[in-house]
mmCIF file of C-alpha atoms (C1' of nucleotides) in Angstrom:
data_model
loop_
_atom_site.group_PDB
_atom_site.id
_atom_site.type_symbol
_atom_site.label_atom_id
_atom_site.label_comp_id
_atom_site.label_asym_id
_atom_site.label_seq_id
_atom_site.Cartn_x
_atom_site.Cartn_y
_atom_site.Cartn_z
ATOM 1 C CA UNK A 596 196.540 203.446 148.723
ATOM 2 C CA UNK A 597 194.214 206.145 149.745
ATOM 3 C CA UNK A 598 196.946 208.015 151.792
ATOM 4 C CA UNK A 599 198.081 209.238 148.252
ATOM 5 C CA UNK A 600 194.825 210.312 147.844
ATOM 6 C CA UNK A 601 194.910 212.038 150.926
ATOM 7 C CA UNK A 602 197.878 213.813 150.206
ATOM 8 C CA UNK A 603 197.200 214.606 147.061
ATOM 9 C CA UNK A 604 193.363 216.488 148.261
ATOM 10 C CA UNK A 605 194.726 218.750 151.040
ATOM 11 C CA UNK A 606 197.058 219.934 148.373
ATOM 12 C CA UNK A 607 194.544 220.491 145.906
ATOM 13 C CA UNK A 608 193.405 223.468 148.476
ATOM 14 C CA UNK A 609 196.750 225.099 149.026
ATOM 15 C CA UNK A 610 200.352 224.054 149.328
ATOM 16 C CA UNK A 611 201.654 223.012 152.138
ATOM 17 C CA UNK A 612 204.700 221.404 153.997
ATOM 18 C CA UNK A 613 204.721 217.765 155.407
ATOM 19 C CA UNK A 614 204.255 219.471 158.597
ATOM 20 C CA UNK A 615 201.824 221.765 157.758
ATOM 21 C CA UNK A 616 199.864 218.089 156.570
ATOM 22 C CA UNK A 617 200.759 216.539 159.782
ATOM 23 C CA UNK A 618 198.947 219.062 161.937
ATOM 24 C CA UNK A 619 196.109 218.215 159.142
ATOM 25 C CA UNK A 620 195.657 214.994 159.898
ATOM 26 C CA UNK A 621 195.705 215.162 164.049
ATOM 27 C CA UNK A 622 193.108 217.197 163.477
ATOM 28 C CA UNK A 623 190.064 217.504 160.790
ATOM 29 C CA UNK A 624 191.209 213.888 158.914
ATOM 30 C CA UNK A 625 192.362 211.966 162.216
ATOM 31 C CA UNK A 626 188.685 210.631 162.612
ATOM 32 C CA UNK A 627 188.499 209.601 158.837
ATOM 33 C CA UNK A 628 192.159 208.727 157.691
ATOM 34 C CA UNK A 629 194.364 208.967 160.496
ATOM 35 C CA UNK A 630 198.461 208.895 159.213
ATOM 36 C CA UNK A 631 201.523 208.915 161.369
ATOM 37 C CA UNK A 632 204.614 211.408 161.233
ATOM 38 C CA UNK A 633 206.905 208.908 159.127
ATOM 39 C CA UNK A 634 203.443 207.897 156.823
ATOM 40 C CA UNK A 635 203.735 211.344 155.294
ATOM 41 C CA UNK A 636 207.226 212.489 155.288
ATOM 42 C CA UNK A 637 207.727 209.003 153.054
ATOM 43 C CA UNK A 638 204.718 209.373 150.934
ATOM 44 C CA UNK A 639 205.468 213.016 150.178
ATOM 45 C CA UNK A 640 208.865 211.800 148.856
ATOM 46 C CA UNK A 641 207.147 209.232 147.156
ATOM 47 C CA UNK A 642 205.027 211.388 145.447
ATOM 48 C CA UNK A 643 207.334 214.397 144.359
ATOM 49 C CA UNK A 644 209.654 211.267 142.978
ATOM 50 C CA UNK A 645 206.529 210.607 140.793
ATOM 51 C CA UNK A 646 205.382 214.212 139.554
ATOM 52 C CA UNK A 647 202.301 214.247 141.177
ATOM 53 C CA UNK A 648 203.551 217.379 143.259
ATOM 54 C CA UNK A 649 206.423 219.058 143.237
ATOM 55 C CA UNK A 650 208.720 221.330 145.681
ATOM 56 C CA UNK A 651 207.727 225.040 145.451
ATOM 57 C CA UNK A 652 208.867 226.759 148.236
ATOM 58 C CA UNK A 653 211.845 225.865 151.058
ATOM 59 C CA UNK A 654 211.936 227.753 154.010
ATOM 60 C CA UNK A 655 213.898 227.761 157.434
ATOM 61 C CA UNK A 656 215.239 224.070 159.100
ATOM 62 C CA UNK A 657 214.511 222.400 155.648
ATOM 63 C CA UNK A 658 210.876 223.117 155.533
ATOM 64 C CA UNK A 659 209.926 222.228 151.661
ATOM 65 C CA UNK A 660 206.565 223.274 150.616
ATOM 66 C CA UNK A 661 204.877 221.221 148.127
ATOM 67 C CA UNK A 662 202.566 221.710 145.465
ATOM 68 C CA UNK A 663 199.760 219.721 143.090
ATOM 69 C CA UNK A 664 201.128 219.374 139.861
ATOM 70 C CA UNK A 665 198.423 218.725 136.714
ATOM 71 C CA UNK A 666 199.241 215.379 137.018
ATOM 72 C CA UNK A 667 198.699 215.186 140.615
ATOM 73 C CA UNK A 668 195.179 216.542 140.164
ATOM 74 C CA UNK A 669 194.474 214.653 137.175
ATOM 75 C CA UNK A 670 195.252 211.583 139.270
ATOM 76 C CA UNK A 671 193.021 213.026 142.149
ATOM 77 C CA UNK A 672 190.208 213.721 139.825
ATOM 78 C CA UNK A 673 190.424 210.479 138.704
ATOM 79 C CA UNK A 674 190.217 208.791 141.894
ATOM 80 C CA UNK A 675 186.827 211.002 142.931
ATOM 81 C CA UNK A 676 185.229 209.981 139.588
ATOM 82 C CA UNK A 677 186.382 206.572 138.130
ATOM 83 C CA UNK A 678 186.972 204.346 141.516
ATOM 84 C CA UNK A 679 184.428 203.007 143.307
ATOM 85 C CA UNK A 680 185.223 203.042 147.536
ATOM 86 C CA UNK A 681 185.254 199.836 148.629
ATOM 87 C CA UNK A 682 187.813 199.736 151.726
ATOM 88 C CA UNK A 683 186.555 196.987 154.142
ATOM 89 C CA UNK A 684 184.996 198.398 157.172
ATOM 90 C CA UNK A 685 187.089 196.252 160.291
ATOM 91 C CA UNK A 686 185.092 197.385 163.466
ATOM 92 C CA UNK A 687 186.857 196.482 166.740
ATOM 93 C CA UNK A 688 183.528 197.151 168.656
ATOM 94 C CA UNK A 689 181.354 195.108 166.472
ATOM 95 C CA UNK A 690 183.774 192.050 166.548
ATOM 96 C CA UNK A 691 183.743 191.788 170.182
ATOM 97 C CA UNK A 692 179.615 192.180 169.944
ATOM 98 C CA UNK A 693 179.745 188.254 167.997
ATOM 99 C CA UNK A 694 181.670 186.917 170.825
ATOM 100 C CA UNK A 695 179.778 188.749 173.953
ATOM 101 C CA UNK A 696 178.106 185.071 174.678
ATOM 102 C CA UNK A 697 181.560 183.804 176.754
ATOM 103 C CA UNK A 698 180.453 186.169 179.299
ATOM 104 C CA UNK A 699 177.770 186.760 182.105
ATOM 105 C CA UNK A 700 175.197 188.074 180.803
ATOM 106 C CA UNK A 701 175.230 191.574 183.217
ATOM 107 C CA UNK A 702 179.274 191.734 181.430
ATOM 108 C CA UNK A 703 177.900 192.101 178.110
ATOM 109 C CA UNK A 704 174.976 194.597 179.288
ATOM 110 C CA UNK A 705 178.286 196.491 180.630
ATOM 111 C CA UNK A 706 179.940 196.373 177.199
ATOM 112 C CA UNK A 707 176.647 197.753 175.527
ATOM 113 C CA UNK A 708 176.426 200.626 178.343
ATOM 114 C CA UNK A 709 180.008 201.101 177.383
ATOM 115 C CA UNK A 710 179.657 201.537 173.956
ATOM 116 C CA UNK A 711 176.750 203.843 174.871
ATOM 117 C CA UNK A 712 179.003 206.134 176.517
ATOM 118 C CA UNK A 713 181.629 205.573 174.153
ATOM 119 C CA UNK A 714 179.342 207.177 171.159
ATOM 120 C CA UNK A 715 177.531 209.779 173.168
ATOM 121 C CA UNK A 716 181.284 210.987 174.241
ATOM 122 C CA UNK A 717 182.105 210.910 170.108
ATOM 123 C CA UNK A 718 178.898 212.938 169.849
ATOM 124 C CA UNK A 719 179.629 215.576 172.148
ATOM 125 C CA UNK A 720 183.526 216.030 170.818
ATOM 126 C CA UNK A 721 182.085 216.229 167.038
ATOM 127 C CA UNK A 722 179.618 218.647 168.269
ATOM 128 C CA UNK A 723 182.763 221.147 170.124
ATOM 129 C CA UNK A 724 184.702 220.674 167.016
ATOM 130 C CA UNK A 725 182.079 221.858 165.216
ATOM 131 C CA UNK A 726 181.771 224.802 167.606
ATOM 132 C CA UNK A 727 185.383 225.694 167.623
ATOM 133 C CA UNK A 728 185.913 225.883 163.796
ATOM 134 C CA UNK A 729 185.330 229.157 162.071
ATOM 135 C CA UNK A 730 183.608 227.547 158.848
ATOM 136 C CA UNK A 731 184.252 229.986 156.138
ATOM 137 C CA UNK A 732 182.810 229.218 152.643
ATOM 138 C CA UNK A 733 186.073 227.213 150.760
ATOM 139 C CA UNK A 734 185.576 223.553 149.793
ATOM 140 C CA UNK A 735 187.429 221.938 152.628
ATOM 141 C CA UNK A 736 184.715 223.913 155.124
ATOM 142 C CA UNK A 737 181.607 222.956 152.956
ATOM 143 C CA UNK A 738 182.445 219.661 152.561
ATOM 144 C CA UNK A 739 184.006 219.032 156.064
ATOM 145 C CA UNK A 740 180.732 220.361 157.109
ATOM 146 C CA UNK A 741 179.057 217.409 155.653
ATOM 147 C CA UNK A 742 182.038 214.881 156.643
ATOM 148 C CA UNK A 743 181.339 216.358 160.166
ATOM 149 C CA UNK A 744 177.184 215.621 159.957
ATOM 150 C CA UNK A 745 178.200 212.367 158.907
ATOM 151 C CA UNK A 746 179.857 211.676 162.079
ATOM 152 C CA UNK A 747 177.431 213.418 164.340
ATOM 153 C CA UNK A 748 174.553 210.916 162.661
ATOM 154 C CA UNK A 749 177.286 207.898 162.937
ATOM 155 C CA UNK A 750 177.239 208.311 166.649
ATOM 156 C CA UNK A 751 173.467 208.959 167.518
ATOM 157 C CA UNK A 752 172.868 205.720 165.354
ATOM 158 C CA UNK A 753 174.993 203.754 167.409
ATOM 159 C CA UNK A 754 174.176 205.118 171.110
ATOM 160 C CA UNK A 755 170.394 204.449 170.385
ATOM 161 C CA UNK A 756 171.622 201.071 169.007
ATOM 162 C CA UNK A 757 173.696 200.121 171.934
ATOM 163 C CA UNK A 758 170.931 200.811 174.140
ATOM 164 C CA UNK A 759 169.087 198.913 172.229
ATOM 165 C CA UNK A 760 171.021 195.966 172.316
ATOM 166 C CA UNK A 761 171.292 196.247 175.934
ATOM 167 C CA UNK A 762 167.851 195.413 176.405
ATOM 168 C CA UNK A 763 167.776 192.578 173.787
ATOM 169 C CA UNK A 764 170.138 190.529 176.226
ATOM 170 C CA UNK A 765 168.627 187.801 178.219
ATOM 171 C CA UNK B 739 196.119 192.047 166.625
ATOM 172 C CA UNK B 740 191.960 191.466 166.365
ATOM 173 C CA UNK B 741 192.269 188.166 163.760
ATOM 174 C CA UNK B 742 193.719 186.406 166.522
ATOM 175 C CA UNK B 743 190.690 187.203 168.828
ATOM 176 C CA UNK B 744 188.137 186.791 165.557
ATOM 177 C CA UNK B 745 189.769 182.872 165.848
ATOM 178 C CA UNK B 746 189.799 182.460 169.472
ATOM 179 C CA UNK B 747 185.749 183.584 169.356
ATOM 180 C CA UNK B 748 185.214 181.331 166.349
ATOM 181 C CA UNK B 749 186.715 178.241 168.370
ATOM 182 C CA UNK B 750 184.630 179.102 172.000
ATOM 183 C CA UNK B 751 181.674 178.206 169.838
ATOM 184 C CA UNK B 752 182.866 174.750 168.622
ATOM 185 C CA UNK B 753 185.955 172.963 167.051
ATOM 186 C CA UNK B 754 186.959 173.691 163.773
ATOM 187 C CA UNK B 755 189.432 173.541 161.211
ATOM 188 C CA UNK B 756 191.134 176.414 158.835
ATOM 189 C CA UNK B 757 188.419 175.723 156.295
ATOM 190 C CA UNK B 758 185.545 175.780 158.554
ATOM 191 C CA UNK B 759 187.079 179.012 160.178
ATOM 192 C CA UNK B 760 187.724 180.284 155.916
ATOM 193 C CA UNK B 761 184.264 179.610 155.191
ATOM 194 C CA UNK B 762 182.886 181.471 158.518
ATOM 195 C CA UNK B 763 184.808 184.384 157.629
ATOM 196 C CA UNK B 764 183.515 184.607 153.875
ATOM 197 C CA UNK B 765 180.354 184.320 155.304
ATOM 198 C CA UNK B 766 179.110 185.448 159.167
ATOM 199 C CA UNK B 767 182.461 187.601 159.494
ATOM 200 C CA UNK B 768 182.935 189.124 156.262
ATOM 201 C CA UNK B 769 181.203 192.559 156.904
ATOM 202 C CA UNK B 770 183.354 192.952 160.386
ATOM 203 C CA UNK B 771 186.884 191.526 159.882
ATOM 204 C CA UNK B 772 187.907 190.279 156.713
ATOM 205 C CA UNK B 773 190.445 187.555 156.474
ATOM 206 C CA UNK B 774 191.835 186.123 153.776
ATOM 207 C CA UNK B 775 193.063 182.153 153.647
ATOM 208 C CA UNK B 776 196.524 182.631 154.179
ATOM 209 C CA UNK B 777 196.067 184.724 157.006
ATOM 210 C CA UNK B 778 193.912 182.356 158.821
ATOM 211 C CA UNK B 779 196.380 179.392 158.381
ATOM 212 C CA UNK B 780 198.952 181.103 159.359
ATOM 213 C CA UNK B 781 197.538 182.952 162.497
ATOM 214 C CA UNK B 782 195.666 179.396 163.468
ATOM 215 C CA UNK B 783 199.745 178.080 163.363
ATOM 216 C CA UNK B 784 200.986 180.905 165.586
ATOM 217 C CA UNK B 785 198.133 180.306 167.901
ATOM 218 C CA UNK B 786 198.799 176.814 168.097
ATOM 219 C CA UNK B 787 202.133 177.173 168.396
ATOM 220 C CA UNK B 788 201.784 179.437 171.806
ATOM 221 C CA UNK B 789 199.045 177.270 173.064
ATOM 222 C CA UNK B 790 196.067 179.293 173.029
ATOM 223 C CA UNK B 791 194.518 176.508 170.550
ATOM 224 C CA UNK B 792 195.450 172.985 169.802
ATOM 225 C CA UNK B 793 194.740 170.104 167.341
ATOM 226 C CA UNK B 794 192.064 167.678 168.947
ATOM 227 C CA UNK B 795 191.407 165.683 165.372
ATOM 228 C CA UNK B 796 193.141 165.051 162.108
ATOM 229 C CA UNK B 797 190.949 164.183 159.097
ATOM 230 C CA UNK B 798 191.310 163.376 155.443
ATOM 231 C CA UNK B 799 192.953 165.580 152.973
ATOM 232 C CA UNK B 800 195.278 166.349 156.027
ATOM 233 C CA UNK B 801 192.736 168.315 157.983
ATOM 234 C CA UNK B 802 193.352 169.634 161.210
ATOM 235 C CA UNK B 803 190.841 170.431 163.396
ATOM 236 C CA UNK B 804 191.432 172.834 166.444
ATOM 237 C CA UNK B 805 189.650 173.684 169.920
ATOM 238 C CA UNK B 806 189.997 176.274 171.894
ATOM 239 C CA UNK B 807 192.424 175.779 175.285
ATOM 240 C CA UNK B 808 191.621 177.354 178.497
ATOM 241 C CA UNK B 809 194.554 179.536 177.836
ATOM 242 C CA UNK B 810 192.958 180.095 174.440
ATOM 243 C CA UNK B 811 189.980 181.297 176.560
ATOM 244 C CA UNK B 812 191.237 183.034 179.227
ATOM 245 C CA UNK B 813 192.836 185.604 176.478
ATOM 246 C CA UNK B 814 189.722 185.637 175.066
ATOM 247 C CA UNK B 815 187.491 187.180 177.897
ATOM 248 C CA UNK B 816 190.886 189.344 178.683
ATOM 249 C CA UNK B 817 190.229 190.828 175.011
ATOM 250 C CA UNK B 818 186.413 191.471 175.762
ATOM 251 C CA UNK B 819 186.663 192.695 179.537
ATOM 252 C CA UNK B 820 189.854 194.800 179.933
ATOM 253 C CA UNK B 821 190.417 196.360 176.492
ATOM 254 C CA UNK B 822 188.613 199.082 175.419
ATOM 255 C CA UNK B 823 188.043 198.998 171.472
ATOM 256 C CA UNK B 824 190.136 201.564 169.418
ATOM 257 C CA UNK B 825 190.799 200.319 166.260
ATOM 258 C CA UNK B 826 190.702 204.187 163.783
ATOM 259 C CA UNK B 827 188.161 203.681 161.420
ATOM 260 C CA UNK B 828 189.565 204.706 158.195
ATOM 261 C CA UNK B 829 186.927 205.628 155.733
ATOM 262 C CA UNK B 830 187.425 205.710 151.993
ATOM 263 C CA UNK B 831 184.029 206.918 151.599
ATOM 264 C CA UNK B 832 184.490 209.913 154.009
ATOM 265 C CA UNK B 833 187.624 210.716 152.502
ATOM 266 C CA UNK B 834 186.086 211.524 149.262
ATOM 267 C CA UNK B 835 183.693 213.573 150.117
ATOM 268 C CA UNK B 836 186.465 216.118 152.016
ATOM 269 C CA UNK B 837 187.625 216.420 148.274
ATOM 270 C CA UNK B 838 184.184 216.769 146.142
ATOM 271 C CA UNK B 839 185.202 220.514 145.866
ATOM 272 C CA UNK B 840 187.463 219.928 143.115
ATOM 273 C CA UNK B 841 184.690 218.506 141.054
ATOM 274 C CA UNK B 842 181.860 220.245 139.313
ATOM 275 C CA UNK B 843 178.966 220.480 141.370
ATOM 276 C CA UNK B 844 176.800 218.140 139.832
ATOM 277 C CA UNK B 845 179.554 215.567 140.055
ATOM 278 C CA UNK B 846 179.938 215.351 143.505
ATOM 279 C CA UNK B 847 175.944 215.272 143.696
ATOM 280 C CA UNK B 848 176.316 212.115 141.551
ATOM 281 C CA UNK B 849 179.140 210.749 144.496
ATOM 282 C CA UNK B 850 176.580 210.862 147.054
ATOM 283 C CA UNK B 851 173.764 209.487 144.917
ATOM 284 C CA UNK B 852 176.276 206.775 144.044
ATOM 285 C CA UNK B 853 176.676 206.158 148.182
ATOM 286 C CA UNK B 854 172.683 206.861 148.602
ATOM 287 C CA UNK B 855 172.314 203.605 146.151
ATOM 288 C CA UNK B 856 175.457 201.918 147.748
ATOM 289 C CA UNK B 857 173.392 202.237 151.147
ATOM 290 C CA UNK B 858 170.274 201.219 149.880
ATOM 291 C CA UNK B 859 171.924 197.887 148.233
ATOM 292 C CA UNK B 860 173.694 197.434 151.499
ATOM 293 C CA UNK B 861 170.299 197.361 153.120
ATOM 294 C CA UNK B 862 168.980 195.099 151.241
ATOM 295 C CA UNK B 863 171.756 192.911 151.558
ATOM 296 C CA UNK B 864 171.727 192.191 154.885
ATOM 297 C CA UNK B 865 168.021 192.027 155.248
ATOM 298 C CA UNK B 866 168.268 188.854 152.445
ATOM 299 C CA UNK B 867 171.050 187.464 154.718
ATOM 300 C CA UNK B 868 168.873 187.962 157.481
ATOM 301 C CA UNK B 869 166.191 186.053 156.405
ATOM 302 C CA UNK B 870 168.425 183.475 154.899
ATOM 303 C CA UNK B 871 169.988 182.314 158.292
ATOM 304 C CA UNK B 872 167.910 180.395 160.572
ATOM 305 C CA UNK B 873 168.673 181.638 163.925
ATOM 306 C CA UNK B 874 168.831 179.144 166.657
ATOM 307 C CA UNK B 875 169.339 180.299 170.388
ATOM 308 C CA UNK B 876 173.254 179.826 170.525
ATOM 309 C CA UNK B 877 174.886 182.609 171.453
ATOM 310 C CA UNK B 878 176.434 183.467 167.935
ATOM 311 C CA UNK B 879 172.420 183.858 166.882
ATOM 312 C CA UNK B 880 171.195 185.700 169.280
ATOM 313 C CA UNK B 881 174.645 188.450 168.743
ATOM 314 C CA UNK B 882 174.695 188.007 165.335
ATOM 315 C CA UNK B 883 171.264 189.342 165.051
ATOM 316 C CA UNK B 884 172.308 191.920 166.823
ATOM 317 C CA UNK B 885 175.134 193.150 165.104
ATOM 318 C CA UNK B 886 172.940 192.277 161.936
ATOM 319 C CA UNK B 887 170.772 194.896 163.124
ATOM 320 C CA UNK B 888 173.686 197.350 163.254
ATOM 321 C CA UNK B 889 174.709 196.674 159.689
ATOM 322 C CA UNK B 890 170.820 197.579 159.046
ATOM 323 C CA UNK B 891 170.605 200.653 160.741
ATOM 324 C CA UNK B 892 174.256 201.883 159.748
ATOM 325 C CA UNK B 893 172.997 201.377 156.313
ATOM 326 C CA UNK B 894 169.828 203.596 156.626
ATOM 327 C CA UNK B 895 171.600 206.134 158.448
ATOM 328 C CA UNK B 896 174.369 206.833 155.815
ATOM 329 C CA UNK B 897 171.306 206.704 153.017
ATOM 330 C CA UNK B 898 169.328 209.296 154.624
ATOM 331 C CA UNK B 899 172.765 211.090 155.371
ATOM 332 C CA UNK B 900 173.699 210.750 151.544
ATOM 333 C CA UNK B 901 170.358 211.645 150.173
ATOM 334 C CA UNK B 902 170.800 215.470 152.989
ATOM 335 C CA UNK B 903 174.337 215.508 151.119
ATOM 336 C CA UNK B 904 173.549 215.795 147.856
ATOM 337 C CA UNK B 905 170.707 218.525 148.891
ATOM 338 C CA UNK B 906 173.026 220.714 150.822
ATOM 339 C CA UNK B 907 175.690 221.344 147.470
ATOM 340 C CA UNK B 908 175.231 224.471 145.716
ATOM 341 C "C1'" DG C 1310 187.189 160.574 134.332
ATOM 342 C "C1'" DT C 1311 186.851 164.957 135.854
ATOM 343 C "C1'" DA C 1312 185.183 169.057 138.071
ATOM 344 C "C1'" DA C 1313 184.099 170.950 142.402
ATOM 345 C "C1'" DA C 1314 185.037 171.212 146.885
ATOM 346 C "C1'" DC C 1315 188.092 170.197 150.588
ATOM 347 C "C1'" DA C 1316 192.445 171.326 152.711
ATOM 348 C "C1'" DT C 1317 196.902 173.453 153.816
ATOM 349 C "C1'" DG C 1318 201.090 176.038 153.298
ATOM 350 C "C1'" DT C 1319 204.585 179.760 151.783
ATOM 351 C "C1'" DA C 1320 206.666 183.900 149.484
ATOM 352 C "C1'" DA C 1321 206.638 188.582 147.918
ATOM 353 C "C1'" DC C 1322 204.908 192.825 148.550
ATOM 354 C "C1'" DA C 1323 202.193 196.908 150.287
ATOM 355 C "C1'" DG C 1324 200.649 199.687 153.941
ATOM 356 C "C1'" DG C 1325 200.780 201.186 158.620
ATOM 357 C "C1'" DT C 1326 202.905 201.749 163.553
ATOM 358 C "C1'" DT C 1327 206.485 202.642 166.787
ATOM 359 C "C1'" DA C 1328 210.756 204.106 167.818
ATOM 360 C "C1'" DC C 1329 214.971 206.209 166.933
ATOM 361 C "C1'" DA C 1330 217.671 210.102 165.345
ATOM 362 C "C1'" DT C 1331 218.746 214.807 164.378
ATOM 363 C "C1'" DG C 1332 218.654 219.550 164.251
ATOM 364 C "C1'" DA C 1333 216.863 224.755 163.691
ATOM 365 C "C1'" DT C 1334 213.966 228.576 165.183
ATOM 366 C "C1'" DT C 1335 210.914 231.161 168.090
ATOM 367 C "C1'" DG C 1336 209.067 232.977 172.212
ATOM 368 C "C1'" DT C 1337 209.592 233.901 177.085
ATOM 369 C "C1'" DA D 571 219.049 229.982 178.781
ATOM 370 C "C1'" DC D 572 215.530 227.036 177.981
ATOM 371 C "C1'" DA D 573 211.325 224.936 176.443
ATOM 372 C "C1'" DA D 574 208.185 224.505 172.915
ATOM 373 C "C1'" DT D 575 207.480 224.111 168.381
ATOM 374 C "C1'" DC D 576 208.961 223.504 163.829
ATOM 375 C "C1'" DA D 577 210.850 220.242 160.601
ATOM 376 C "C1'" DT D 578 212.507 216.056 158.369
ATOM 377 C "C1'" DG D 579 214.158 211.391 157.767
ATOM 378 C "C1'" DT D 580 214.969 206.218 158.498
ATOM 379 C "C1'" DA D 581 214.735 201.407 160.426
ATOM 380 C "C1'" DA D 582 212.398 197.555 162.459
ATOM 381 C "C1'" DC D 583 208.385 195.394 162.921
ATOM 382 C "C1'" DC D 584 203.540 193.898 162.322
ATOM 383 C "C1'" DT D 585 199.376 193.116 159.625
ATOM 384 C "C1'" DG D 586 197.175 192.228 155.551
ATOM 385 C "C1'" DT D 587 196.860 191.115 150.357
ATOM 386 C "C1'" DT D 588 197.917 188.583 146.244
ATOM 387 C "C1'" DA D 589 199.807 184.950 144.115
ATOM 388 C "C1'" DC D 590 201.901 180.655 143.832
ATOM 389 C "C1'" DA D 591 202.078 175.790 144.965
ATOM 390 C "C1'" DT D 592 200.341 171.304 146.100
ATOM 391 C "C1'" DG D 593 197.543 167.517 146.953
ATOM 392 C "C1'" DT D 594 193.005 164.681 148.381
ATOM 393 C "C1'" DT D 595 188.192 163.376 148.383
ATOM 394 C "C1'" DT D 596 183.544 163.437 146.830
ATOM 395 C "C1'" DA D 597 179.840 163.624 143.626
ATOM 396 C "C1'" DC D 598 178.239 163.253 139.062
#
DNA sequence: GTAAACATGTAACAGGTTACATGATTGT
DNA sequence: ACAATCATGTAACCTGTTACATGTTTAC
């Protein structure tokens, strides 16, 4: 239930319209809690039905702007402090690495290399995004900033991994 | 749609039934792709049912046993050679720490000590279950270790990461 | 005898994805 | 005038979780 959660944080910033949070997500939360159109048109409805943020604003073709209520960020607060994360990590890519013995040998060395490529690539886009935002001093920028490092370190630690598997095979 | 290739992998290995397959899961599998009982029955059903597996042996307590067809394994090395992996991690972890800003500072220090010791125990974790298996040469050892290793150094990266968090607030 | 482990199956619900559906406003 | 962007909503479907439901075999 974390989209709430979600939700409920950008708000915490600044209101905003489910559009406004759309454009959100496709961009600074896509790599951490990626949401669909319909996701957070329904949750936002969802929400406001429950108090946790309310309608402040409506503007031209039915734009509604929502808001945190106290409730909202009592709820928020309370998810920061009193729950412990615990979301299971699925990984696609480390699945397939169980299951790399039903092929040649050279086919898994080319799913390694792959995976290689894969994270310096994830490397190289974190470090452009980093480039191309103008970090100013608000919470969303200091702690993005850190989200961001997190990422950066995520990928280096798997490249020099993968290449490192590479050579463990046969 | 990765369960159903989790099973197919499971089965290249050896025979098994639901149980086996429930017990691999709670065990080897458990840190990459959680399944839960029901799921497994019914996705081993389905599978059967389109002839990617079928039942070689029936036991007592009406146990079925299945083995991988060629079908079964011709999807299999489809899944590993011509998809790319994709799955969107969603992070719970990450997502916090966008939102620390509405807590007091020393608060959202005490988050990423929190993750600093979650990382740590993590660590630990798998290096017990590392030393607990005895590795043989089939191919499940040999990849295992390796994405055991991954686990490890995921681990140590987000602890070192964590402990550079909780430096950089205020 | 009885508890633990073996063994399977189904139903209800929650969360997420894709597709469909509609329309208004702005900029060129 | 036309395209791009803004803006919202709903329906069908798939995957995953929790809970219910049932029964057998083995070991002590």
């Amino acid at each position: 239930m974390s989209l709430k959660h979600a939700l409920l944080g950008l708000l915490s910033e600044r209101p905003a319209s489910g559009y406004d949070l759309l454009k959100t997500f496709e961009t600074s939360l896509a790599n951490v809690w990626p949401a669909t159109q319909s996701q957070i048109y329904t949750e936002l409805t969802k929400l406001a039905g429950s108090g946790q943020i309310t309608v402040t604003a409506e503007g031209p073709r039915g734009r509604k702007e929502y808001a945190l209520t106290d409730e909202g960020m009592t709820e928020l607060r309370h998810w920061l402090t009193e729950t412990r994360p615990q979301r299971n990590t699925r990984s696609d890519v480390l699945l397939r690495v169980f299951f790399l013995g039903v092929l040649r040998p050279e086919q898994a060395r080319e799913y390694l290399t792959g995976l290689t490529e894969m994270s310096r690539e994830g490397y190289e886009q974190l470090r452009q995004l980093a480039d191309s935002i103008d970090w100013d001093d608000d919470n969303l920028s200091v702690y993005g900033r850190i989200a961001l490092e997190y990422g950066l370190r995520f990928n280096a630690m798997r490249q020099e991994w993968a290449e490192w598997a590479a050579g463990q095979i046969k």
